[in-house]
XYZ file of C-alpha atoms in Angstrom:
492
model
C 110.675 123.187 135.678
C 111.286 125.085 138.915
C 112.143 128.561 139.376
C 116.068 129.263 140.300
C 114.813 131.585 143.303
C 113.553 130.813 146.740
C 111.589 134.483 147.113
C 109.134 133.627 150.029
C 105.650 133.065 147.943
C 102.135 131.973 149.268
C 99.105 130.453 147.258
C 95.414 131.638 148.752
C 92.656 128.919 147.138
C 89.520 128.614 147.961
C 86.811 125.712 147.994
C 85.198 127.274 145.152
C 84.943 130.511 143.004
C 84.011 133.686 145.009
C 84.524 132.924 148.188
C 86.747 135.876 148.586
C 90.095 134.745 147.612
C 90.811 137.751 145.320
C 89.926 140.363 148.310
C 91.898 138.474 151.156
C 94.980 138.823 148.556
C 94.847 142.454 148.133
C 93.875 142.689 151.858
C 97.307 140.964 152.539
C 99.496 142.599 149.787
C 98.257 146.175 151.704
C 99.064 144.413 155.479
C 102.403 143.020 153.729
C 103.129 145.776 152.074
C 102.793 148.483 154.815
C 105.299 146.298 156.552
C 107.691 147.260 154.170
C 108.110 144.302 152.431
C 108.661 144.399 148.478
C 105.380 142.603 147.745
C 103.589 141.248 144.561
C 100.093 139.737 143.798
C 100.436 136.684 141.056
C 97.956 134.816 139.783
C 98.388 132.090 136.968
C 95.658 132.164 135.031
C 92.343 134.455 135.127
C 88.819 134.205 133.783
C 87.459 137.236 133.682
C 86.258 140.316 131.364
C 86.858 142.480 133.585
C 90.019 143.647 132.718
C 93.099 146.150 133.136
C 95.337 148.279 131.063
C 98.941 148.001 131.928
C 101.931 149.874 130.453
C 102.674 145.889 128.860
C 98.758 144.796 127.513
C 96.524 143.768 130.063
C 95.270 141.718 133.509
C 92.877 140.873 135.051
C 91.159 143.979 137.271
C 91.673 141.901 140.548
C 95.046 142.250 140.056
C 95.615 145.300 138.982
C 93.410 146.131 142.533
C 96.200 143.765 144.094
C 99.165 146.262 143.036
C 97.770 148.648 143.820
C 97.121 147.483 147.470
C 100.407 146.739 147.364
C 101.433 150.326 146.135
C 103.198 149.143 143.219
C 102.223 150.044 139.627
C 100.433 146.729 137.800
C 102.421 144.293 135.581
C 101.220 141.773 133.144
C 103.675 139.306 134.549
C 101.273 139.152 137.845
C 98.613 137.786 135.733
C 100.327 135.737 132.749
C 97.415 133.903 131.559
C 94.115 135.782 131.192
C 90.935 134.053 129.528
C 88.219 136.455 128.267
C 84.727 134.375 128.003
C 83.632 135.355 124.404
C 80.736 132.483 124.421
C 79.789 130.134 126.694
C 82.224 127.210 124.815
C 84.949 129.468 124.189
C 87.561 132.333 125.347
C 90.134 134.364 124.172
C 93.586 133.912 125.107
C 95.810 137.142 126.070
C 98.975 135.682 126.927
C 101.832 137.723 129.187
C 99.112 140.962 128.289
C 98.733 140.393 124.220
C 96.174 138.368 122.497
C 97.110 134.834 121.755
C 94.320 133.220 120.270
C 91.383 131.342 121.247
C 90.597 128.577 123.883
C 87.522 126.305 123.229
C 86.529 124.181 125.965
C 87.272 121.400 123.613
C 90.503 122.533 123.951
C 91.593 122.174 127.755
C 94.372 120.213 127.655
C 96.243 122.824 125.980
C 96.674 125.035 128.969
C 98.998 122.967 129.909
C 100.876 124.594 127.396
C 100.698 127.937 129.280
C 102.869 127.023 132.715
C 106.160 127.534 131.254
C 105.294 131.620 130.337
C 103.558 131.129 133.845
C 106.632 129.863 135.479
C 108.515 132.149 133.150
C 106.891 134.959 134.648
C 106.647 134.132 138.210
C 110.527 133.777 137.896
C 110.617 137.844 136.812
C 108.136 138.874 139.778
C 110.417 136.468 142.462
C 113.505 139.048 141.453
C 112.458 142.218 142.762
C 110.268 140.963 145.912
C 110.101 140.219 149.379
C 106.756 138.046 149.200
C 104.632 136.586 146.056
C 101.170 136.544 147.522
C 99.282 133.761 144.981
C 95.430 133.853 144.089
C 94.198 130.490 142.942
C 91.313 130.393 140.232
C 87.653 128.220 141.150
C 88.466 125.072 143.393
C 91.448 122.454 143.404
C 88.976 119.623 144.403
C 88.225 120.312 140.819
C 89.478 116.815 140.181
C 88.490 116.248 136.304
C 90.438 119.438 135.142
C 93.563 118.837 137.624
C 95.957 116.704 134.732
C 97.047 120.071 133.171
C 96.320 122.406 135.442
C 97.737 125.563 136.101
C 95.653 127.361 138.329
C 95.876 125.441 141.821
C 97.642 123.049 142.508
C 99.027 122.154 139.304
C 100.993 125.747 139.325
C 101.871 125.138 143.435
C 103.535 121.961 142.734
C 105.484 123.362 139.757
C 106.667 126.232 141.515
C 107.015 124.795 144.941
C 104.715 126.946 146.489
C 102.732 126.713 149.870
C 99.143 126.910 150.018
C 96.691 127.988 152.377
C 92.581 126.941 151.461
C 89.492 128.964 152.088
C 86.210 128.046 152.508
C 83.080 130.778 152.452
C 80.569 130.040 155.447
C 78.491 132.861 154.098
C 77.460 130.877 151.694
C 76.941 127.378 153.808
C 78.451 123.864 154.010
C 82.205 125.374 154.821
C 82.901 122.694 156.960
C 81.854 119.892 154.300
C 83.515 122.367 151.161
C 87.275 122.191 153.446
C 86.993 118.116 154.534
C 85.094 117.078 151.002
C 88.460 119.072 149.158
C 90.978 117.443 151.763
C 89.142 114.286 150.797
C 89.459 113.851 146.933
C 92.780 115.868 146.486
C 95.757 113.175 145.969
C 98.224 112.836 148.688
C 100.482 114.853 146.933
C 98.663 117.991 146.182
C 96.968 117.860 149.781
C 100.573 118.023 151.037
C 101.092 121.403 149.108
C 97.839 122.822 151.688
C 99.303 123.763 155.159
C 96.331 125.345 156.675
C 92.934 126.973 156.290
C 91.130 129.691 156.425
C 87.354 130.775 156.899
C 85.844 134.036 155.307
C 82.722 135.955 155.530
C 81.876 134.673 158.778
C 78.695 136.936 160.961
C 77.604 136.327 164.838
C 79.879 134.684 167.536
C 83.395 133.096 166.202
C 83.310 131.428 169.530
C 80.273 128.817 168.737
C 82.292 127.885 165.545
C 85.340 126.646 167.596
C 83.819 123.442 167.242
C 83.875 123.235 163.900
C 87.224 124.120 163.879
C 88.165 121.167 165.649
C 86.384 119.653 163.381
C 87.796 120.174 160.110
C 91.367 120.058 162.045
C 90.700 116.199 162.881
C 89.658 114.962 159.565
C 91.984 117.601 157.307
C 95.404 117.609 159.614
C 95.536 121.342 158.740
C 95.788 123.742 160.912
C 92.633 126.989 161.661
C 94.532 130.613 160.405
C 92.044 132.209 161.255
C 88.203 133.659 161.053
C 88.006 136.674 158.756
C 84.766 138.230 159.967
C 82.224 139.464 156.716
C 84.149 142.980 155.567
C 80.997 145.097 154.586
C 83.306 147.699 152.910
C 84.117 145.295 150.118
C 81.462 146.588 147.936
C 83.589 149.832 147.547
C 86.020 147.906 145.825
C 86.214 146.959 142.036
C 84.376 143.250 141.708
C 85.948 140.677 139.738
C 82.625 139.095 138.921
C 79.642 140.009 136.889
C 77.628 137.893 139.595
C 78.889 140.541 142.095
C 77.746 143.578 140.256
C 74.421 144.692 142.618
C 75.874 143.827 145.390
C 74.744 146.150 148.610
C 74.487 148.552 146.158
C 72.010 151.491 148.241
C 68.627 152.131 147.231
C 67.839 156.120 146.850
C 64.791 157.525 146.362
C 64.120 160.917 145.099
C 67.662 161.149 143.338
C 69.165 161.126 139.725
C 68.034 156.981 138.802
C 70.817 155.888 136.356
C 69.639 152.337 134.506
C 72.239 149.773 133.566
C 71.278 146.399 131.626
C 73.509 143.767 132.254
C 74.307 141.603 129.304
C 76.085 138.147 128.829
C 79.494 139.209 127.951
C 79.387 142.687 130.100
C 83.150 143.594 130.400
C 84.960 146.188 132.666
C 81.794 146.926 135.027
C 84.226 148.764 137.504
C 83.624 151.307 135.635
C 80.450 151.846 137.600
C 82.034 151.904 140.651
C 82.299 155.324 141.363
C 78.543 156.176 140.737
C 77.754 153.869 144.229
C 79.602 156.172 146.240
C 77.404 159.249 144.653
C 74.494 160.072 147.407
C 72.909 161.785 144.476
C 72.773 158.493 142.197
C 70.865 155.887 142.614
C 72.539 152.766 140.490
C 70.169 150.367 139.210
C 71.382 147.078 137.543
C 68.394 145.709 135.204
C 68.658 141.412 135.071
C 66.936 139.301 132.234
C 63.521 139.723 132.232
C 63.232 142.913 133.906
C 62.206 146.055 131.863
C 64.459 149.275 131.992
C 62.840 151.396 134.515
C 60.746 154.125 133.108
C 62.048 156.667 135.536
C 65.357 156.469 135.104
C 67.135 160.038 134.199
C 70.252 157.819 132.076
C 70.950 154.372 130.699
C 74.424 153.318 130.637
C 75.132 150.446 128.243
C 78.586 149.488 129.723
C 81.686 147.365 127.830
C 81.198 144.133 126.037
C 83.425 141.116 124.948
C 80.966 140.062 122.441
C 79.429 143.187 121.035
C 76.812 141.303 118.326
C 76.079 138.379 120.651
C 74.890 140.672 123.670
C 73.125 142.873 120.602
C 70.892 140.697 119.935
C 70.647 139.626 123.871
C 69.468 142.929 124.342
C 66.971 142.976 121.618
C 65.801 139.132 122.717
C 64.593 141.312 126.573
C 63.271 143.733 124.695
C 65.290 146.294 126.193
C 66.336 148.145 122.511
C 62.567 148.979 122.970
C 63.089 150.481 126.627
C 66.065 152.547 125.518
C 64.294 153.921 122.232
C 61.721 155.024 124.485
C 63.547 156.571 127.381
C 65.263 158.109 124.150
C 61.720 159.643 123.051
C 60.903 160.667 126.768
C 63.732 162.866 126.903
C 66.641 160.417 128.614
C 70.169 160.039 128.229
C 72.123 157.276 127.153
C 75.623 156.580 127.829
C 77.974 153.721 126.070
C 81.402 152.581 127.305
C 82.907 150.900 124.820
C 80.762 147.695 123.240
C 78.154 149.638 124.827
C 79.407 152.326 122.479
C 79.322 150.259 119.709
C 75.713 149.034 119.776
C 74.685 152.780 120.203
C 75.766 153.431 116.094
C 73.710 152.210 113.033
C 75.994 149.255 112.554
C 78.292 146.617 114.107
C 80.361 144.635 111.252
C 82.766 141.684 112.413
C 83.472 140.548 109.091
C 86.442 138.167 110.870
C 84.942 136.447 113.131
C 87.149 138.353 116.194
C 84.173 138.361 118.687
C 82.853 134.904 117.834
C 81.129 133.986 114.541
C 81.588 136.368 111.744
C 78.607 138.278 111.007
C 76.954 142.339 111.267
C 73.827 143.507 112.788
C 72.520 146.736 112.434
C 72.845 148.522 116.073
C 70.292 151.462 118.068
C 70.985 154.279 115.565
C 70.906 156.451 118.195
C 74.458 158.052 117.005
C 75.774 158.162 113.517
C 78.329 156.110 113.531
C 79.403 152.657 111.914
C 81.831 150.171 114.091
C 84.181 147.547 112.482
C 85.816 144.868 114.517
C 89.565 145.062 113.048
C 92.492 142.471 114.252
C 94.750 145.214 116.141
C 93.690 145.484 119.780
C 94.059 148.681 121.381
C 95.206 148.590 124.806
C 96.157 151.965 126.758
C 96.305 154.060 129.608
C 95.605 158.160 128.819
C 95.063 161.124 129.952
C 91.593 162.622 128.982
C 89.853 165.629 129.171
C 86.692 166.741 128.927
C 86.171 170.026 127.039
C 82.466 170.910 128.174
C 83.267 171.384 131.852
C 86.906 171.930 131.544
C 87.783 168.729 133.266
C 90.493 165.952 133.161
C 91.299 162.865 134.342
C 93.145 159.484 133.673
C 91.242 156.474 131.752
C 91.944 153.691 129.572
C 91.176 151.605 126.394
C 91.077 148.055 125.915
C 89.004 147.129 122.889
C 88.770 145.639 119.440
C 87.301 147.678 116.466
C 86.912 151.508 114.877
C 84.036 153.419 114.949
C 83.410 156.127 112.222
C 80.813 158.648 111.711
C 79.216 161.939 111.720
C 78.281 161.619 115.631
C 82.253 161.659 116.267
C 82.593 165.351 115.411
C 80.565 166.315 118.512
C 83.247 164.037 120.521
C 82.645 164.663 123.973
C 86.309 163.632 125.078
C 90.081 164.592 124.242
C 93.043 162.548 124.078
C 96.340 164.247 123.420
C 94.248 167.326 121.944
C 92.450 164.572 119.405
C 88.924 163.531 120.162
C 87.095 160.686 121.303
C 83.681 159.184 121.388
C 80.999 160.740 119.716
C 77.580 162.709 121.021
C 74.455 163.241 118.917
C 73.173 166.817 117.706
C 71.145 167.185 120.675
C 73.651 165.383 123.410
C 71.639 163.502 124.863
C 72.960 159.914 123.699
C 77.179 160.235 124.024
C 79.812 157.108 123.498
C 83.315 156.885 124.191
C 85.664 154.068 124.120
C 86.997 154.911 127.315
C 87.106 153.233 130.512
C 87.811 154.321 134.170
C 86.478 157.876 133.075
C 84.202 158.448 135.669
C 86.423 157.855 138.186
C 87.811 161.520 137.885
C 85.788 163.009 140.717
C 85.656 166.540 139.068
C 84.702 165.291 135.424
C 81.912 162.786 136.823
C 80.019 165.733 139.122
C 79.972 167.997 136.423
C 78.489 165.522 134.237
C 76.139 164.331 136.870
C 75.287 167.929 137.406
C 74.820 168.734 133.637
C 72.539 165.813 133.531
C 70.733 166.293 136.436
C 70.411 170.451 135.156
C 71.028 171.313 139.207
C 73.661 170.540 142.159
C 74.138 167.543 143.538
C 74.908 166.790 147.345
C 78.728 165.992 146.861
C 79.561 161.839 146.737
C 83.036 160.812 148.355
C 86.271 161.080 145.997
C 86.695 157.941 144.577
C 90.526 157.395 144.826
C 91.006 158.449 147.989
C 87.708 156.238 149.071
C 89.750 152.842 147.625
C 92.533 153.339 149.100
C 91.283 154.194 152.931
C 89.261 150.901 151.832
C 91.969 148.707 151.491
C 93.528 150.668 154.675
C 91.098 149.038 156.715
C 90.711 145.760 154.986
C 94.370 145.532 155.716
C 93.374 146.070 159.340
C 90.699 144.043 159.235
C 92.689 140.991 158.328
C 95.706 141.437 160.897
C 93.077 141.042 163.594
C 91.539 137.748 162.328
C 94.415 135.727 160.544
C 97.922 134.599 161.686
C 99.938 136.703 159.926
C 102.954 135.363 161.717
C 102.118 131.994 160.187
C 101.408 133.081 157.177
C 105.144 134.423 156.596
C 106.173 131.508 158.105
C 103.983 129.403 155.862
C 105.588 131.289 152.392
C 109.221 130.851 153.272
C 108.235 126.834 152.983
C 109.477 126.687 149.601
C 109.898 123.501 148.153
């Protein structure tokens, strides 16, 4: 099956997973876009918690940071096929932005099954644009997984879509990761790549021209460019967990806010906007690492798999750190699973999270939670009675949470409240995400918590989008953007 429209469309892979493939597409949608050319970021299939509310279900958060670089609102037809980790065998499936099951590794071949809703909605996007910039997902040299794939070059080939390949020096062996890929791709895919690209490169481009010659000889594809190492990226959402203390500034003297990071940890932009807070100092707490006994808050962010990453946190010991940062006076933020594991109980009687089963959670709010089928997914306006505050957030999540605790709620939705606070609110839950990136509501909580001023952070909006300004910028100056056009009206 091939899509009825010729709409110029370019695929960005990469030699592996995070070498930067997700960035240099919003980079390019912002460059494209600024142009003004109708642009839209795609991308097959996603694995990722770390997800997005649209007006249609969800995506995947790179995306969603993709429109928006673009300046157009987010879509669930640019990311048709998302896969939510929920163990380390299995996923679930949310298919065009709704749940659609679940995906055991067992199970590979049938993503196969997925390209005609991915074709299906690449065909939707390819009517109202100018350019589809593509993201690819891990590697294409990924040779055992390539008979149904939908991701690389599986999805290229089906749609007759140009690629371009990047390989991450930063992390070594880029001149290997580009000729090894060239070298066990068929002749047919490697005919789908028409150039490369190298990313994250520090020092003097000029002693790598060599190497450029190099991979040239043995690939036949032509250099696009070397996109010196953008240290601004860290102000941007991450699409990976393994990304989460990145350059994230050390502060001494300031308000110390803890955050354990569990297996199935889920929407950790919403963290984001405390690393552009002078006043904060953002601490991310890896296995075997006690919770710091400083720390002024603990913020026990979203989960996929509330009970699993329960009883992770219990297995580090860490319910112990919290109860006692609890006793010393601390506060305690959840965001959604984080929430969750705050009440006196987690039930999952059906299995939706993994296998079916309850545990009893912190009791640090009175509350019970129980997983139920219907998935709400949302975008809302909130407020936040105690400092008179508002802002825009959202709700993805599985499950209702009942209890005492919630009539202290310390947000509003439509007048109705949300979340629930304990007598003497110090320990607060919500089931909202994005909240904090109000600047108003989040320095009068920081404030409140903190019981003085605080030297004021950057607003965070504003800070995102001068970002991908100069990211935009950034990559004019280092790739052939000329070729790159050039390169996307080669549809086949």
């Amino acid at each position: 099956m091939r899509p009825s429209h010729r709409t110029p469309a370019l695929m960005v892979l990469g030699t592996g997973s995070n070498v930067g493939k997700s960035l240099l597409v919003a980079g390019l949608c912002r460059l494209f876009a600024d142009r003004g050319l109708k642009v839209r970021p795609f991308k097959p299939q996603n694995m990722s918690n770390n997800a997005a509310a649209t007006a249609g279900g969800e995506i995947g958060r790179a995306q969603a940071l993709q429109a928006r670089a673009a300046r157009i609102a987010p879509h669930v037809d640019m990311n048709p096929v998302l896969l939510k980790p929920e163990s380390e065998r299995g996923s679930q499936i949310i298919l065009q932005g709704r749940v659609a099951g679940h995906l055991s590794s067992g199970d590979f071949s049938r993503r196969g099954d997925f390209l005609p809703k991915v074709l299906e909605s690449f065909e939707r996007l390819s009517d109202d644009a100018d350019l589809i910039l593509v993201e690819g997902a891990g590697s294409p040299a990924e040779t055992n997984l390539r008979a149904r794939d939908i991701a690389n070059l599986g999805f290229a080939r089906a749609a007759g879509v140009a690629a371009i390949l990047v390989g991450d020096i930063d992390r070594g062996g880029v001149i290997a990761s580009l000729v090894g890929s060239h070298a066990v791709l068929d002749a047919e895919d490697r005919a789908m790549i028409r150039g490369f690209a190298i990313n994250r490169f520090r020092g003097d481009v000029g002693l790598f021209t060599p190497a450029l010659d190099t991979i040239t000889r043995a690939t036949g594809w032509p250099s696009l460019g070397v996109v010196p190492w953008f240290a601004e990226a860290t102000r941007l959402p991450a699409e990976d967990a393994l990304d989460l203390a990145r350059d994230v500034p050390a502060r001494a003297g300031v308000l110390k806010v803890a955050v354990p990071v569990l297996p199935g940890i889920a929407n950790f932009d919403d963290l984001d906007p405390l690393k552009l807070e002078p006043g904060v100092e953002l601490v991310f707490v890896g296995p075997g690492t006690p919770l710091p006994g400083d720390a002024a808050l603990v913020i026990l962010p979203g989960s996929k798999t509330t009970l699993r990453d329960l009883a992770r946190l219990r297995e580090e010991g860490w319910d112990i750190d919290i109860l006692a940062h609890r006793r010393r006076g601390g506060h305690v933020l959840g965001l959604c699973g984080g929430y969750q594991m705050l009440g006196r109980s987690v039930r999952d009687p059906l299995g939706l999270e993994g296998p079916a089963g309850a545990a009893p959670g912190l009791g640090l709010l009175d509350i019970e939670t129980e997983l139920t089928p219907d998935k709400t997914v949302r975008e809302v306006a909130v407020e936040h009675p105690e400092s008179g505050t508002a802002g825009r957030a959202y709700e993805i999540h599985l499950g209702v949470s009942d209890g005492p605790d919630r009539a202290r709620a310390p947000f509003s939705i439509d007048g109705r409240p949300e979340g629930a606070r304990s007598a003497d609110g110090r320990v607060v839950g919500t089931y909202l995400h994005g909240v904090l990136t109000s600047d108003p509501l989040r320095r009068a909580w920081l404030e409140n918590l903190a019981g003085k001023p605080l030297a004021a952070g950057e607003a965070y909006e504003p800070a995102v989008e001068a970002t991908l300004d100069r990211l935009a910028e950034h990559l004019e100056r280092h790739l052939d953007t000329a070729a790159l056009l050039e390169l996307a009206r080669l549809r086949s």
